[in-house]
mmCIF file with all atom_site columns, C-alpha atoms in Angstrom:
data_model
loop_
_atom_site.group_PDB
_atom_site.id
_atom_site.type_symbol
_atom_site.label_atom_id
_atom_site.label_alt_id
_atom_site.label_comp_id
_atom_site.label_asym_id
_atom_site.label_entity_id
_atom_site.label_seq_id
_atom_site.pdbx_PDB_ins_code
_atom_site.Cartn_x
_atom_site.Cartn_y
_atom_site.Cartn_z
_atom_site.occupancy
_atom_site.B_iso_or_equiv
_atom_site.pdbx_formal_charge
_atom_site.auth_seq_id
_atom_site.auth_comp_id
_atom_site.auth_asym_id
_atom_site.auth_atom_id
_atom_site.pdbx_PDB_model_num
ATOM 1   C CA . UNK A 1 1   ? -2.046  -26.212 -17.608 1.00 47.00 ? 24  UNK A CA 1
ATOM 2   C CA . UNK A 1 2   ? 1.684   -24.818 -17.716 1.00 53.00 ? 25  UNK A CA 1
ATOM 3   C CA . UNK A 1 3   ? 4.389   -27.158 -16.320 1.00 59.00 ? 26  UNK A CA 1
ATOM 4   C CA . UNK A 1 4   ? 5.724   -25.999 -12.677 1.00 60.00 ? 27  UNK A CA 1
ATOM 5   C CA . UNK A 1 5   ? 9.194   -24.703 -12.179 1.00 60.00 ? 28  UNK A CA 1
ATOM 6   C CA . UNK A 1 6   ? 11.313  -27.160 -10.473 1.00 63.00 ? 29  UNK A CA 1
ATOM 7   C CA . UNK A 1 7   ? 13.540  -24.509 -8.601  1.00 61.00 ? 30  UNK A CA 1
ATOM 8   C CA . UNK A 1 8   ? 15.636  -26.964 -6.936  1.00 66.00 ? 31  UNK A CA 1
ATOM 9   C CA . UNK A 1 9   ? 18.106  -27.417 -10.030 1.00 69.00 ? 32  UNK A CA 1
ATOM 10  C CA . UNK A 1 10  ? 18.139  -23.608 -10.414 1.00 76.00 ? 33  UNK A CA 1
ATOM 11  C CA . UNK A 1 11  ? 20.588  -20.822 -7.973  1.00 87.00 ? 34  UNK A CA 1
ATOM 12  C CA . UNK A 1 12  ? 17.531  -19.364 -6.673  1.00 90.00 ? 35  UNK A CA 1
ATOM 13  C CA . UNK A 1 13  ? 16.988  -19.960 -3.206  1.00 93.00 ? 36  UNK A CA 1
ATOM 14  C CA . UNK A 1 14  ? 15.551  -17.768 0.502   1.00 94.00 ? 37  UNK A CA 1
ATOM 15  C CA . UNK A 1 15  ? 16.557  -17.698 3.878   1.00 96.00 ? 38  UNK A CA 1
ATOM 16  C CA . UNK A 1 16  ? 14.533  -16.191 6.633   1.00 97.00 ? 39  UNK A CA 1
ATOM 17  C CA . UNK A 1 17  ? 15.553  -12.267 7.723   1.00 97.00 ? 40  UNK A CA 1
ATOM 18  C CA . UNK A 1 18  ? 18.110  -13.186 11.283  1.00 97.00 ? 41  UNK A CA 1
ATOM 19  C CA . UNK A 1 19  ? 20.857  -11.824 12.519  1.00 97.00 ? 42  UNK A CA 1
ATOM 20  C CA . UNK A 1 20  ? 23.112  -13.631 10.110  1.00 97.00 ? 43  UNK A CA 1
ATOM 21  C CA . UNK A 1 21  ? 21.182  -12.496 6.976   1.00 97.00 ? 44  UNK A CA 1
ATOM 22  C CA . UNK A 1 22  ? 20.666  -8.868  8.507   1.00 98.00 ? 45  UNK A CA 1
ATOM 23  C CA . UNK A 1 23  ? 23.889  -7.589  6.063   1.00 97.00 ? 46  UNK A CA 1
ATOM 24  C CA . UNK A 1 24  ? 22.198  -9.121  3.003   1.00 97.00 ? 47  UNK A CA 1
ATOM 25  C CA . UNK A 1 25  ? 19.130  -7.463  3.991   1.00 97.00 ? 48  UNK A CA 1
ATOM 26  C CA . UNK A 1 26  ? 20.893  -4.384  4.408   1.00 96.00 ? 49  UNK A CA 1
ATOM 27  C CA . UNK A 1 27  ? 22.589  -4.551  0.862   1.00 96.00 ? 50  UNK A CA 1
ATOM 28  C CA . UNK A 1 28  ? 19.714  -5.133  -0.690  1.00 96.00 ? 51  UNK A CA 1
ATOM 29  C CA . UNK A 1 29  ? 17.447  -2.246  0.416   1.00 95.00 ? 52  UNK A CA 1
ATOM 30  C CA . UNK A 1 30  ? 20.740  -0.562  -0.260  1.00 92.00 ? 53  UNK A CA 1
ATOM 31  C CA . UNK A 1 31  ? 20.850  3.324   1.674   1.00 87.00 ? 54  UNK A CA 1
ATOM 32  C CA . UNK A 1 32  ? 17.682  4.112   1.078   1.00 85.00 ? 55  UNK A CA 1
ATOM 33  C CA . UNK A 1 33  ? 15.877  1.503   2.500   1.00 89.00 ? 56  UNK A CA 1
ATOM 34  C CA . UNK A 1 34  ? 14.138  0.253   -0.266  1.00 88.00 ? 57  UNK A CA 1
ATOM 35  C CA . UNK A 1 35  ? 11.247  2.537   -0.753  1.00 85.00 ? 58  UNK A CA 1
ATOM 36  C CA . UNK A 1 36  ? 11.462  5.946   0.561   1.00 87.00 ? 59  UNK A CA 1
ATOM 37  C CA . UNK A 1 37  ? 13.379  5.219   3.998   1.00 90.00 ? 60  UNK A CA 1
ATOM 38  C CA . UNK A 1 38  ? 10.186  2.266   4.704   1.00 93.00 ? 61  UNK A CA 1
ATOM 39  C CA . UNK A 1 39  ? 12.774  -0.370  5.833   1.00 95.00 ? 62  UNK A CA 1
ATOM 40  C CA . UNK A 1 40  ? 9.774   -2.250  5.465   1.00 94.00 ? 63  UNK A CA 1
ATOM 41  C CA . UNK A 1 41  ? 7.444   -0.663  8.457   1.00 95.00 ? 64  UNK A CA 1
ATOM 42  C CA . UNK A 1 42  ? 4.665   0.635   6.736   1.00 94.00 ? 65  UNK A CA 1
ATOM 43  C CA . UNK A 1 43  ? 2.344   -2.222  7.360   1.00 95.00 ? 66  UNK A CA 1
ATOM 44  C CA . UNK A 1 44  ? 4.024   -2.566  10.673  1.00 94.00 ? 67  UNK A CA 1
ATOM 45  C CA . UNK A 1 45  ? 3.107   1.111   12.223  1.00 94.00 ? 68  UNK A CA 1
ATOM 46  C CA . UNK A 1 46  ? -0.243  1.957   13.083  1.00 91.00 ? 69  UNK A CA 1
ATOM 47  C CA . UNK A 1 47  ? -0.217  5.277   13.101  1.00 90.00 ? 70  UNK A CA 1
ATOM 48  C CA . UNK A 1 48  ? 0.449   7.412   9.605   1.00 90.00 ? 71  UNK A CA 1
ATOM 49  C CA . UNK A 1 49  ? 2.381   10.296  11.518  1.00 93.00 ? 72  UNK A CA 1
ATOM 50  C CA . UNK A 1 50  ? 4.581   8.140   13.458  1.00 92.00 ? 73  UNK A CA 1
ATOM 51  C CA . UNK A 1 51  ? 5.841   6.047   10.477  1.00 91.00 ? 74  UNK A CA 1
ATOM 52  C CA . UNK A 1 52  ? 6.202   9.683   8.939   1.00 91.00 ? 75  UNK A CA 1
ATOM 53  C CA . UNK A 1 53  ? 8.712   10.603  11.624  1.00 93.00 ? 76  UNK A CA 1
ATOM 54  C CA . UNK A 1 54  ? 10.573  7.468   11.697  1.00 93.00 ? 77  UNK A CA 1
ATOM 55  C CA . UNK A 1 55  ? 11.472  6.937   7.881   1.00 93.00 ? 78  UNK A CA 1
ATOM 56  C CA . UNK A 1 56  ? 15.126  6.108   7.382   1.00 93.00 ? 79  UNK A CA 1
ATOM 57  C CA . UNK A 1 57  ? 17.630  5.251   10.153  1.00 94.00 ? 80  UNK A CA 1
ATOM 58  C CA . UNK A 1 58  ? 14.738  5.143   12.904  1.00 95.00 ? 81  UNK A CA 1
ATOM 59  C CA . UNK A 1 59  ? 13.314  2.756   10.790  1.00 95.00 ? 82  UNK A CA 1
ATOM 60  C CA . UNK A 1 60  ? 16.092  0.571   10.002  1.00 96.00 ? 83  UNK A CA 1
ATOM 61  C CA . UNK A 1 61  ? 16.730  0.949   13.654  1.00 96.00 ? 84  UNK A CA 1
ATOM 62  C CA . UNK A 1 62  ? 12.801  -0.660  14.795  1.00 96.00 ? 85  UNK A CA 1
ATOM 63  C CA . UNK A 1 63  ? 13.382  -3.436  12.057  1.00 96.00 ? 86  UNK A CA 1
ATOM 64  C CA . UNK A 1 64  ? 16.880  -4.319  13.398  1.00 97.00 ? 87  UNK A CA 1
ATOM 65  C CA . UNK A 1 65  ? 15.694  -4.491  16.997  1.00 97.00 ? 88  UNK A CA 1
ATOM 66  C CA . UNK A 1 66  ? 12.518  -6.480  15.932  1.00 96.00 ? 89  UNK A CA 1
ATOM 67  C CA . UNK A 1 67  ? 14.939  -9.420  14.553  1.00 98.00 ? 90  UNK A CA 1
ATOM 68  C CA . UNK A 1 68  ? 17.543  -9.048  17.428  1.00 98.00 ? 91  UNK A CA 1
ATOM 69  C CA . UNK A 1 69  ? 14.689  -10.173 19.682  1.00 97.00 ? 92  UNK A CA 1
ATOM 70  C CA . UNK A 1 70  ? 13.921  -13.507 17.202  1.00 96.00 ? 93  UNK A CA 1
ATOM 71  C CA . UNK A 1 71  ? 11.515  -11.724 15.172  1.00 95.00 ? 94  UNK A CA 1
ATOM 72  C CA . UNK A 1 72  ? 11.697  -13.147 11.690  1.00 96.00 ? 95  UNK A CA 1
ATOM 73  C CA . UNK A 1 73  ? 9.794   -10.126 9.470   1.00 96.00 ? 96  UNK A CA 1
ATOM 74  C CA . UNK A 1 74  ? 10.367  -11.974 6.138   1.00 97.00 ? 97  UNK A CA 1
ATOM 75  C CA . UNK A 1 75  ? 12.514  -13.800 3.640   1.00 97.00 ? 98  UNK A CA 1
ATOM 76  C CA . UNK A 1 76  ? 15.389  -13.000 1.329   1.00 97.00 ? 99  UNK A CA 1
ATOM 77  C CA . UNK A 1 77  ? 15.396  -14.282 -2.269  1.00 96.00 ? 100 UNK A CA 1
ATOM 78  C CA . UNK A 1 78  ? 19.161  -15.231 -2.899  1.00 95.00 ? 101 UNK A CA 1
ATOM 79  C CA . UNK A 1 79  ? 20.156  -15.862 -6.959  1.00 94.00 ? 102 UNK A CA 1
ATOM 80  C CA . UNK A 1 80  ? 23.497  -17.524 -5.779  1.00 91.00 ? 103 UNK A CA 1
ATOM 81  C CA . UNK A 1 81  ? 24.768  -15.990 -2.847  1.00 92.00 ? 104 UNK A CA 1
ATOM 82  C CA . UNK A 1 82  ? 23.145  -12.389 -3.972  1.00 95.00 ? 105 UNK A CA 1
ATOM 83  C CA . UNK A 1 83  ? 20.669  -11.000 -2.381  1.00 97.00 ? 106 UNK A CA 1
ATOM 84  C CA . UNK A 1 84  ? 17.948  -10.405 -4.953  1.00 96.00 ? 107 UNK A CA 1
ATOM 85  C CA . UNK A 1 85  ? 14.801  -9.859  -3.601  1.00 96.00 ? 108 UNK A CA 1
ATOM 86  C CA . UNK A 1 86  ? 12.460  -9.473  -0.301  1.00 96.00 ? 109 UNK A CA 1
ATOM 87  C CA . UNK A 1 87  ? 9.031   -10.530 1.077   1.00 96.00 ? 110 UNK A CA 1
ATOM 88  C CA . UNK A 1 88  ? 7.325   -9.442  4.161   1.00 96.00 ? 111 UNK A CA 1
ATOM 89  C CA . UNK A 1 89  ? 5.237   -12.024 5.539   1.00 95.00 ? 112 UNK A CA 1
ATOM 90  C CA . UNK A 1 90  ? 3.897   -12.789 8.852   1.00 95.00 ? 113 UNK A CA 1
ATOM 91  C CA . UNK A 1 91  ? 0.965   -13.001 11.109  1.00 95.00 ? 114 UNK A CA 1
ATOM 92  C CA . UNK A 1 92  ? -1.649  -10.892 10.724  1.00 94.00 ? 115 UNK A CA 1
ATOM 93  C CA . UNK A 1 93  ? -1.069  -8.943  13.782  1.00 93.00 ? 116 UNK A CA 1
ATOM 94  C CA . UNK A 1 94  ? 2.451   -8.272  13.157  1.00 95.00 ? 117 UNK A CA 1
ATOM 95  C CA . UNK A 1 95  ? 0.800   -5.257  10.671  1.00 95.00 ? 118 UNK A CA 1
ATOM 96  C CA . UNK A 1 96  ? -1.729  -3.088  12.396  1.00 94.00 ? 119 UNK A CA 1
ATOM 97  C CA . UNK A 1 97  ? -1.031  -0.504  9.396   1.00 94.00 ? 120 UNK A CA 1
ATOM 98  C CA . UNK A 1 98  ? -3.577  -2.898  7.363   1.00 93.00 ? 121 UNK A CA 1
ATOM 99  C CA . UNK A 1 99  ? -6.263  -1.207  9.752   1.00 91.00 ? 122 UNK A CA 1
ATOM 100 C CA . UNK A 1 100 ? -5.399  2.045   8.397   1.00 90.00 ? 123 UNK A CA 1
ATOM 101 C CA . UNK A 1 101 ? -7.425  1.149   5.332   1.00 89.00 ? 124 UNK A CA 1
ATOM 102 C CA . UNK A 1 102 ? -11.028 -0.197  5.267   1.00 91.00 ? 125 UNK A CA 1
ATOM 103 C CA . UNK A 1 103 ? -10.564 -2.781  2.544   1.00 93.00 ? 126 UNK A CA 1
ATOM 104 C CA . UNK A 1 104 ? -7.643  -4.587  4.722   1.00 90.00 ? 127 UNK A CA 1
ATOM 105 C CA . UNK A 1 105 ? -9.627  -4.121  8.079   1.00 90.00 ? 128 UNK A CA 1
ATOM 106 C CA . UNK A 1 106 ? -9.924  -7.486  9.983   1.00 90.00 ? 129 UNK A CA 1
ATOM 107 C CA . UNK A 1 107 ? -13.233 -9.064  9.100   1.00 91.00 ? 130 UNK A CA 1
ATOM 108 C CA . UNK A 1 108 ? -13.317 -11.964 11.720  1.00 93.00 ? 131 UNK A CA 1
ATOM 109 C CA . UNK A 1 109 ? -10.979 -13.552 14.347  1.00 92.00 ? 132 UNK A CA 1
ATOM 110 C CA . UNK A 1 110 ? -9.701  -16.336 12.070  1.00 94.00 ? 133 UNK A CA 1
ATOM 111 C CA . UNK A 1 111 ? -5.937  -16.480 12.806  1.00 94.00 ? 134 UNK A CA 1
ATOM 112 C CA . UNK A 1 112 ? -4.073  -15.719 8.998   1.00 94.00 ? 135 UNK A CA 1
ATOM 113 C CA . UNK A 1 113 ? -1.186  -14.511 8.161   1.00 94.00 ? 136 UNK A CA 1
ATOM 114 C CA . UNK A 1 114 ? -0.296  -11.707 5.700   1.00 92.00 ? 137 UNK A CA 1
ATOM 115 C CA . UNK A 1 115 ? 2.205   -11.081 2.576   1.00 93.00 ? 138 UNK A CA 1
ATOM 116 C CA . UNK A 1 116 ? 2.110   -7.595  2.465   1.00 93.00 ? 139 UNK A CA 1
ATOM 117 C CA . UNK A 1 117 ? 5.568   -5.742  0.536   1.00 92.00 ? 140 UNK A CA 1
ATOM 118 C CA . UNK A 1 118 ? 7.769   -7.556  -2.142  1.00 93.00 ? 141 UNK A CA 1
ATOM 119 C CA . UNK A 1 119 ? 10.952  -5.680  -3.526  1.00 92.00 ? 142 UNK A CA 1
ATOM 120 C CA . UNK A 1 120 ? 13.358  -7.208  -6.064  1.00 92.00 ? 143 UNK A CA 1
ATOM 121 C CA . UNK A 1 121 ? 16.269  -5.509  -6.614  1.00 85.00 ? 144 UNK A CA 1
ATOM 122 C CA . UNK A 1 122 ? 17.005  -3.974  -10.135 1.00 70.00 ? 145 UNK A CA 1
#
């Protein structure tokens, strides 16, 4: 069995996506928003078409207003004071896109929650 990584002695550490991380977040999905102009809303937009029209700044826009109303979306992996990488995670219904495919359909009514995008910046 391998030994597990005490990260407390390390510089890694997260904070939750707020209002006062929103310029870290911002940094590190850099002008493109990660992926494509996502901003992270795939999973979050039911519809194909509408997630279509909204890549980029409409995006970045739906994300934004989601955490100025005390929506946290995900966490920020920090090495130092850098913002180094990103996880989505949340309650399940916080991503009707996982409907979209059959495999990721809801199976019962069991309340669970969902890590669905990672990004770690190069």
């Amino acid at each position: 069995m391998a030994d597990i990584q005490d990260f407390s002695k390390t510089n890694y550490s997260y904070k939750p996506l707020t209002e006062s991380t929103w310029d870290d977040f911002t940094l590190l999905f850099g002008e493109r928003g990660a992926s494509s102009g996502c901003w992270c809303m795939w999973w979050r937009t039911a519809d194909k078409k509408e997630f279509e029209n909204n890549k980029g700044n409409k995006n970045k826009e739906t994300i934004r207003q989601l955490v100025l109303a005390g929506g946290v979306p995900g966490i920020i992996g920090y090495d130092k004071m850098k913002p180094i990488g990103w996880c989505s995670v949340a309650p399940r219904e916080q991503f009707p896109g996982l409907d979209r495919t059959r495999r990721l359909q809801k199976i019962d009514d069991q309340p669970v929650w969902g890590s669905v995008a990672k990004f770690l910046n190069r």
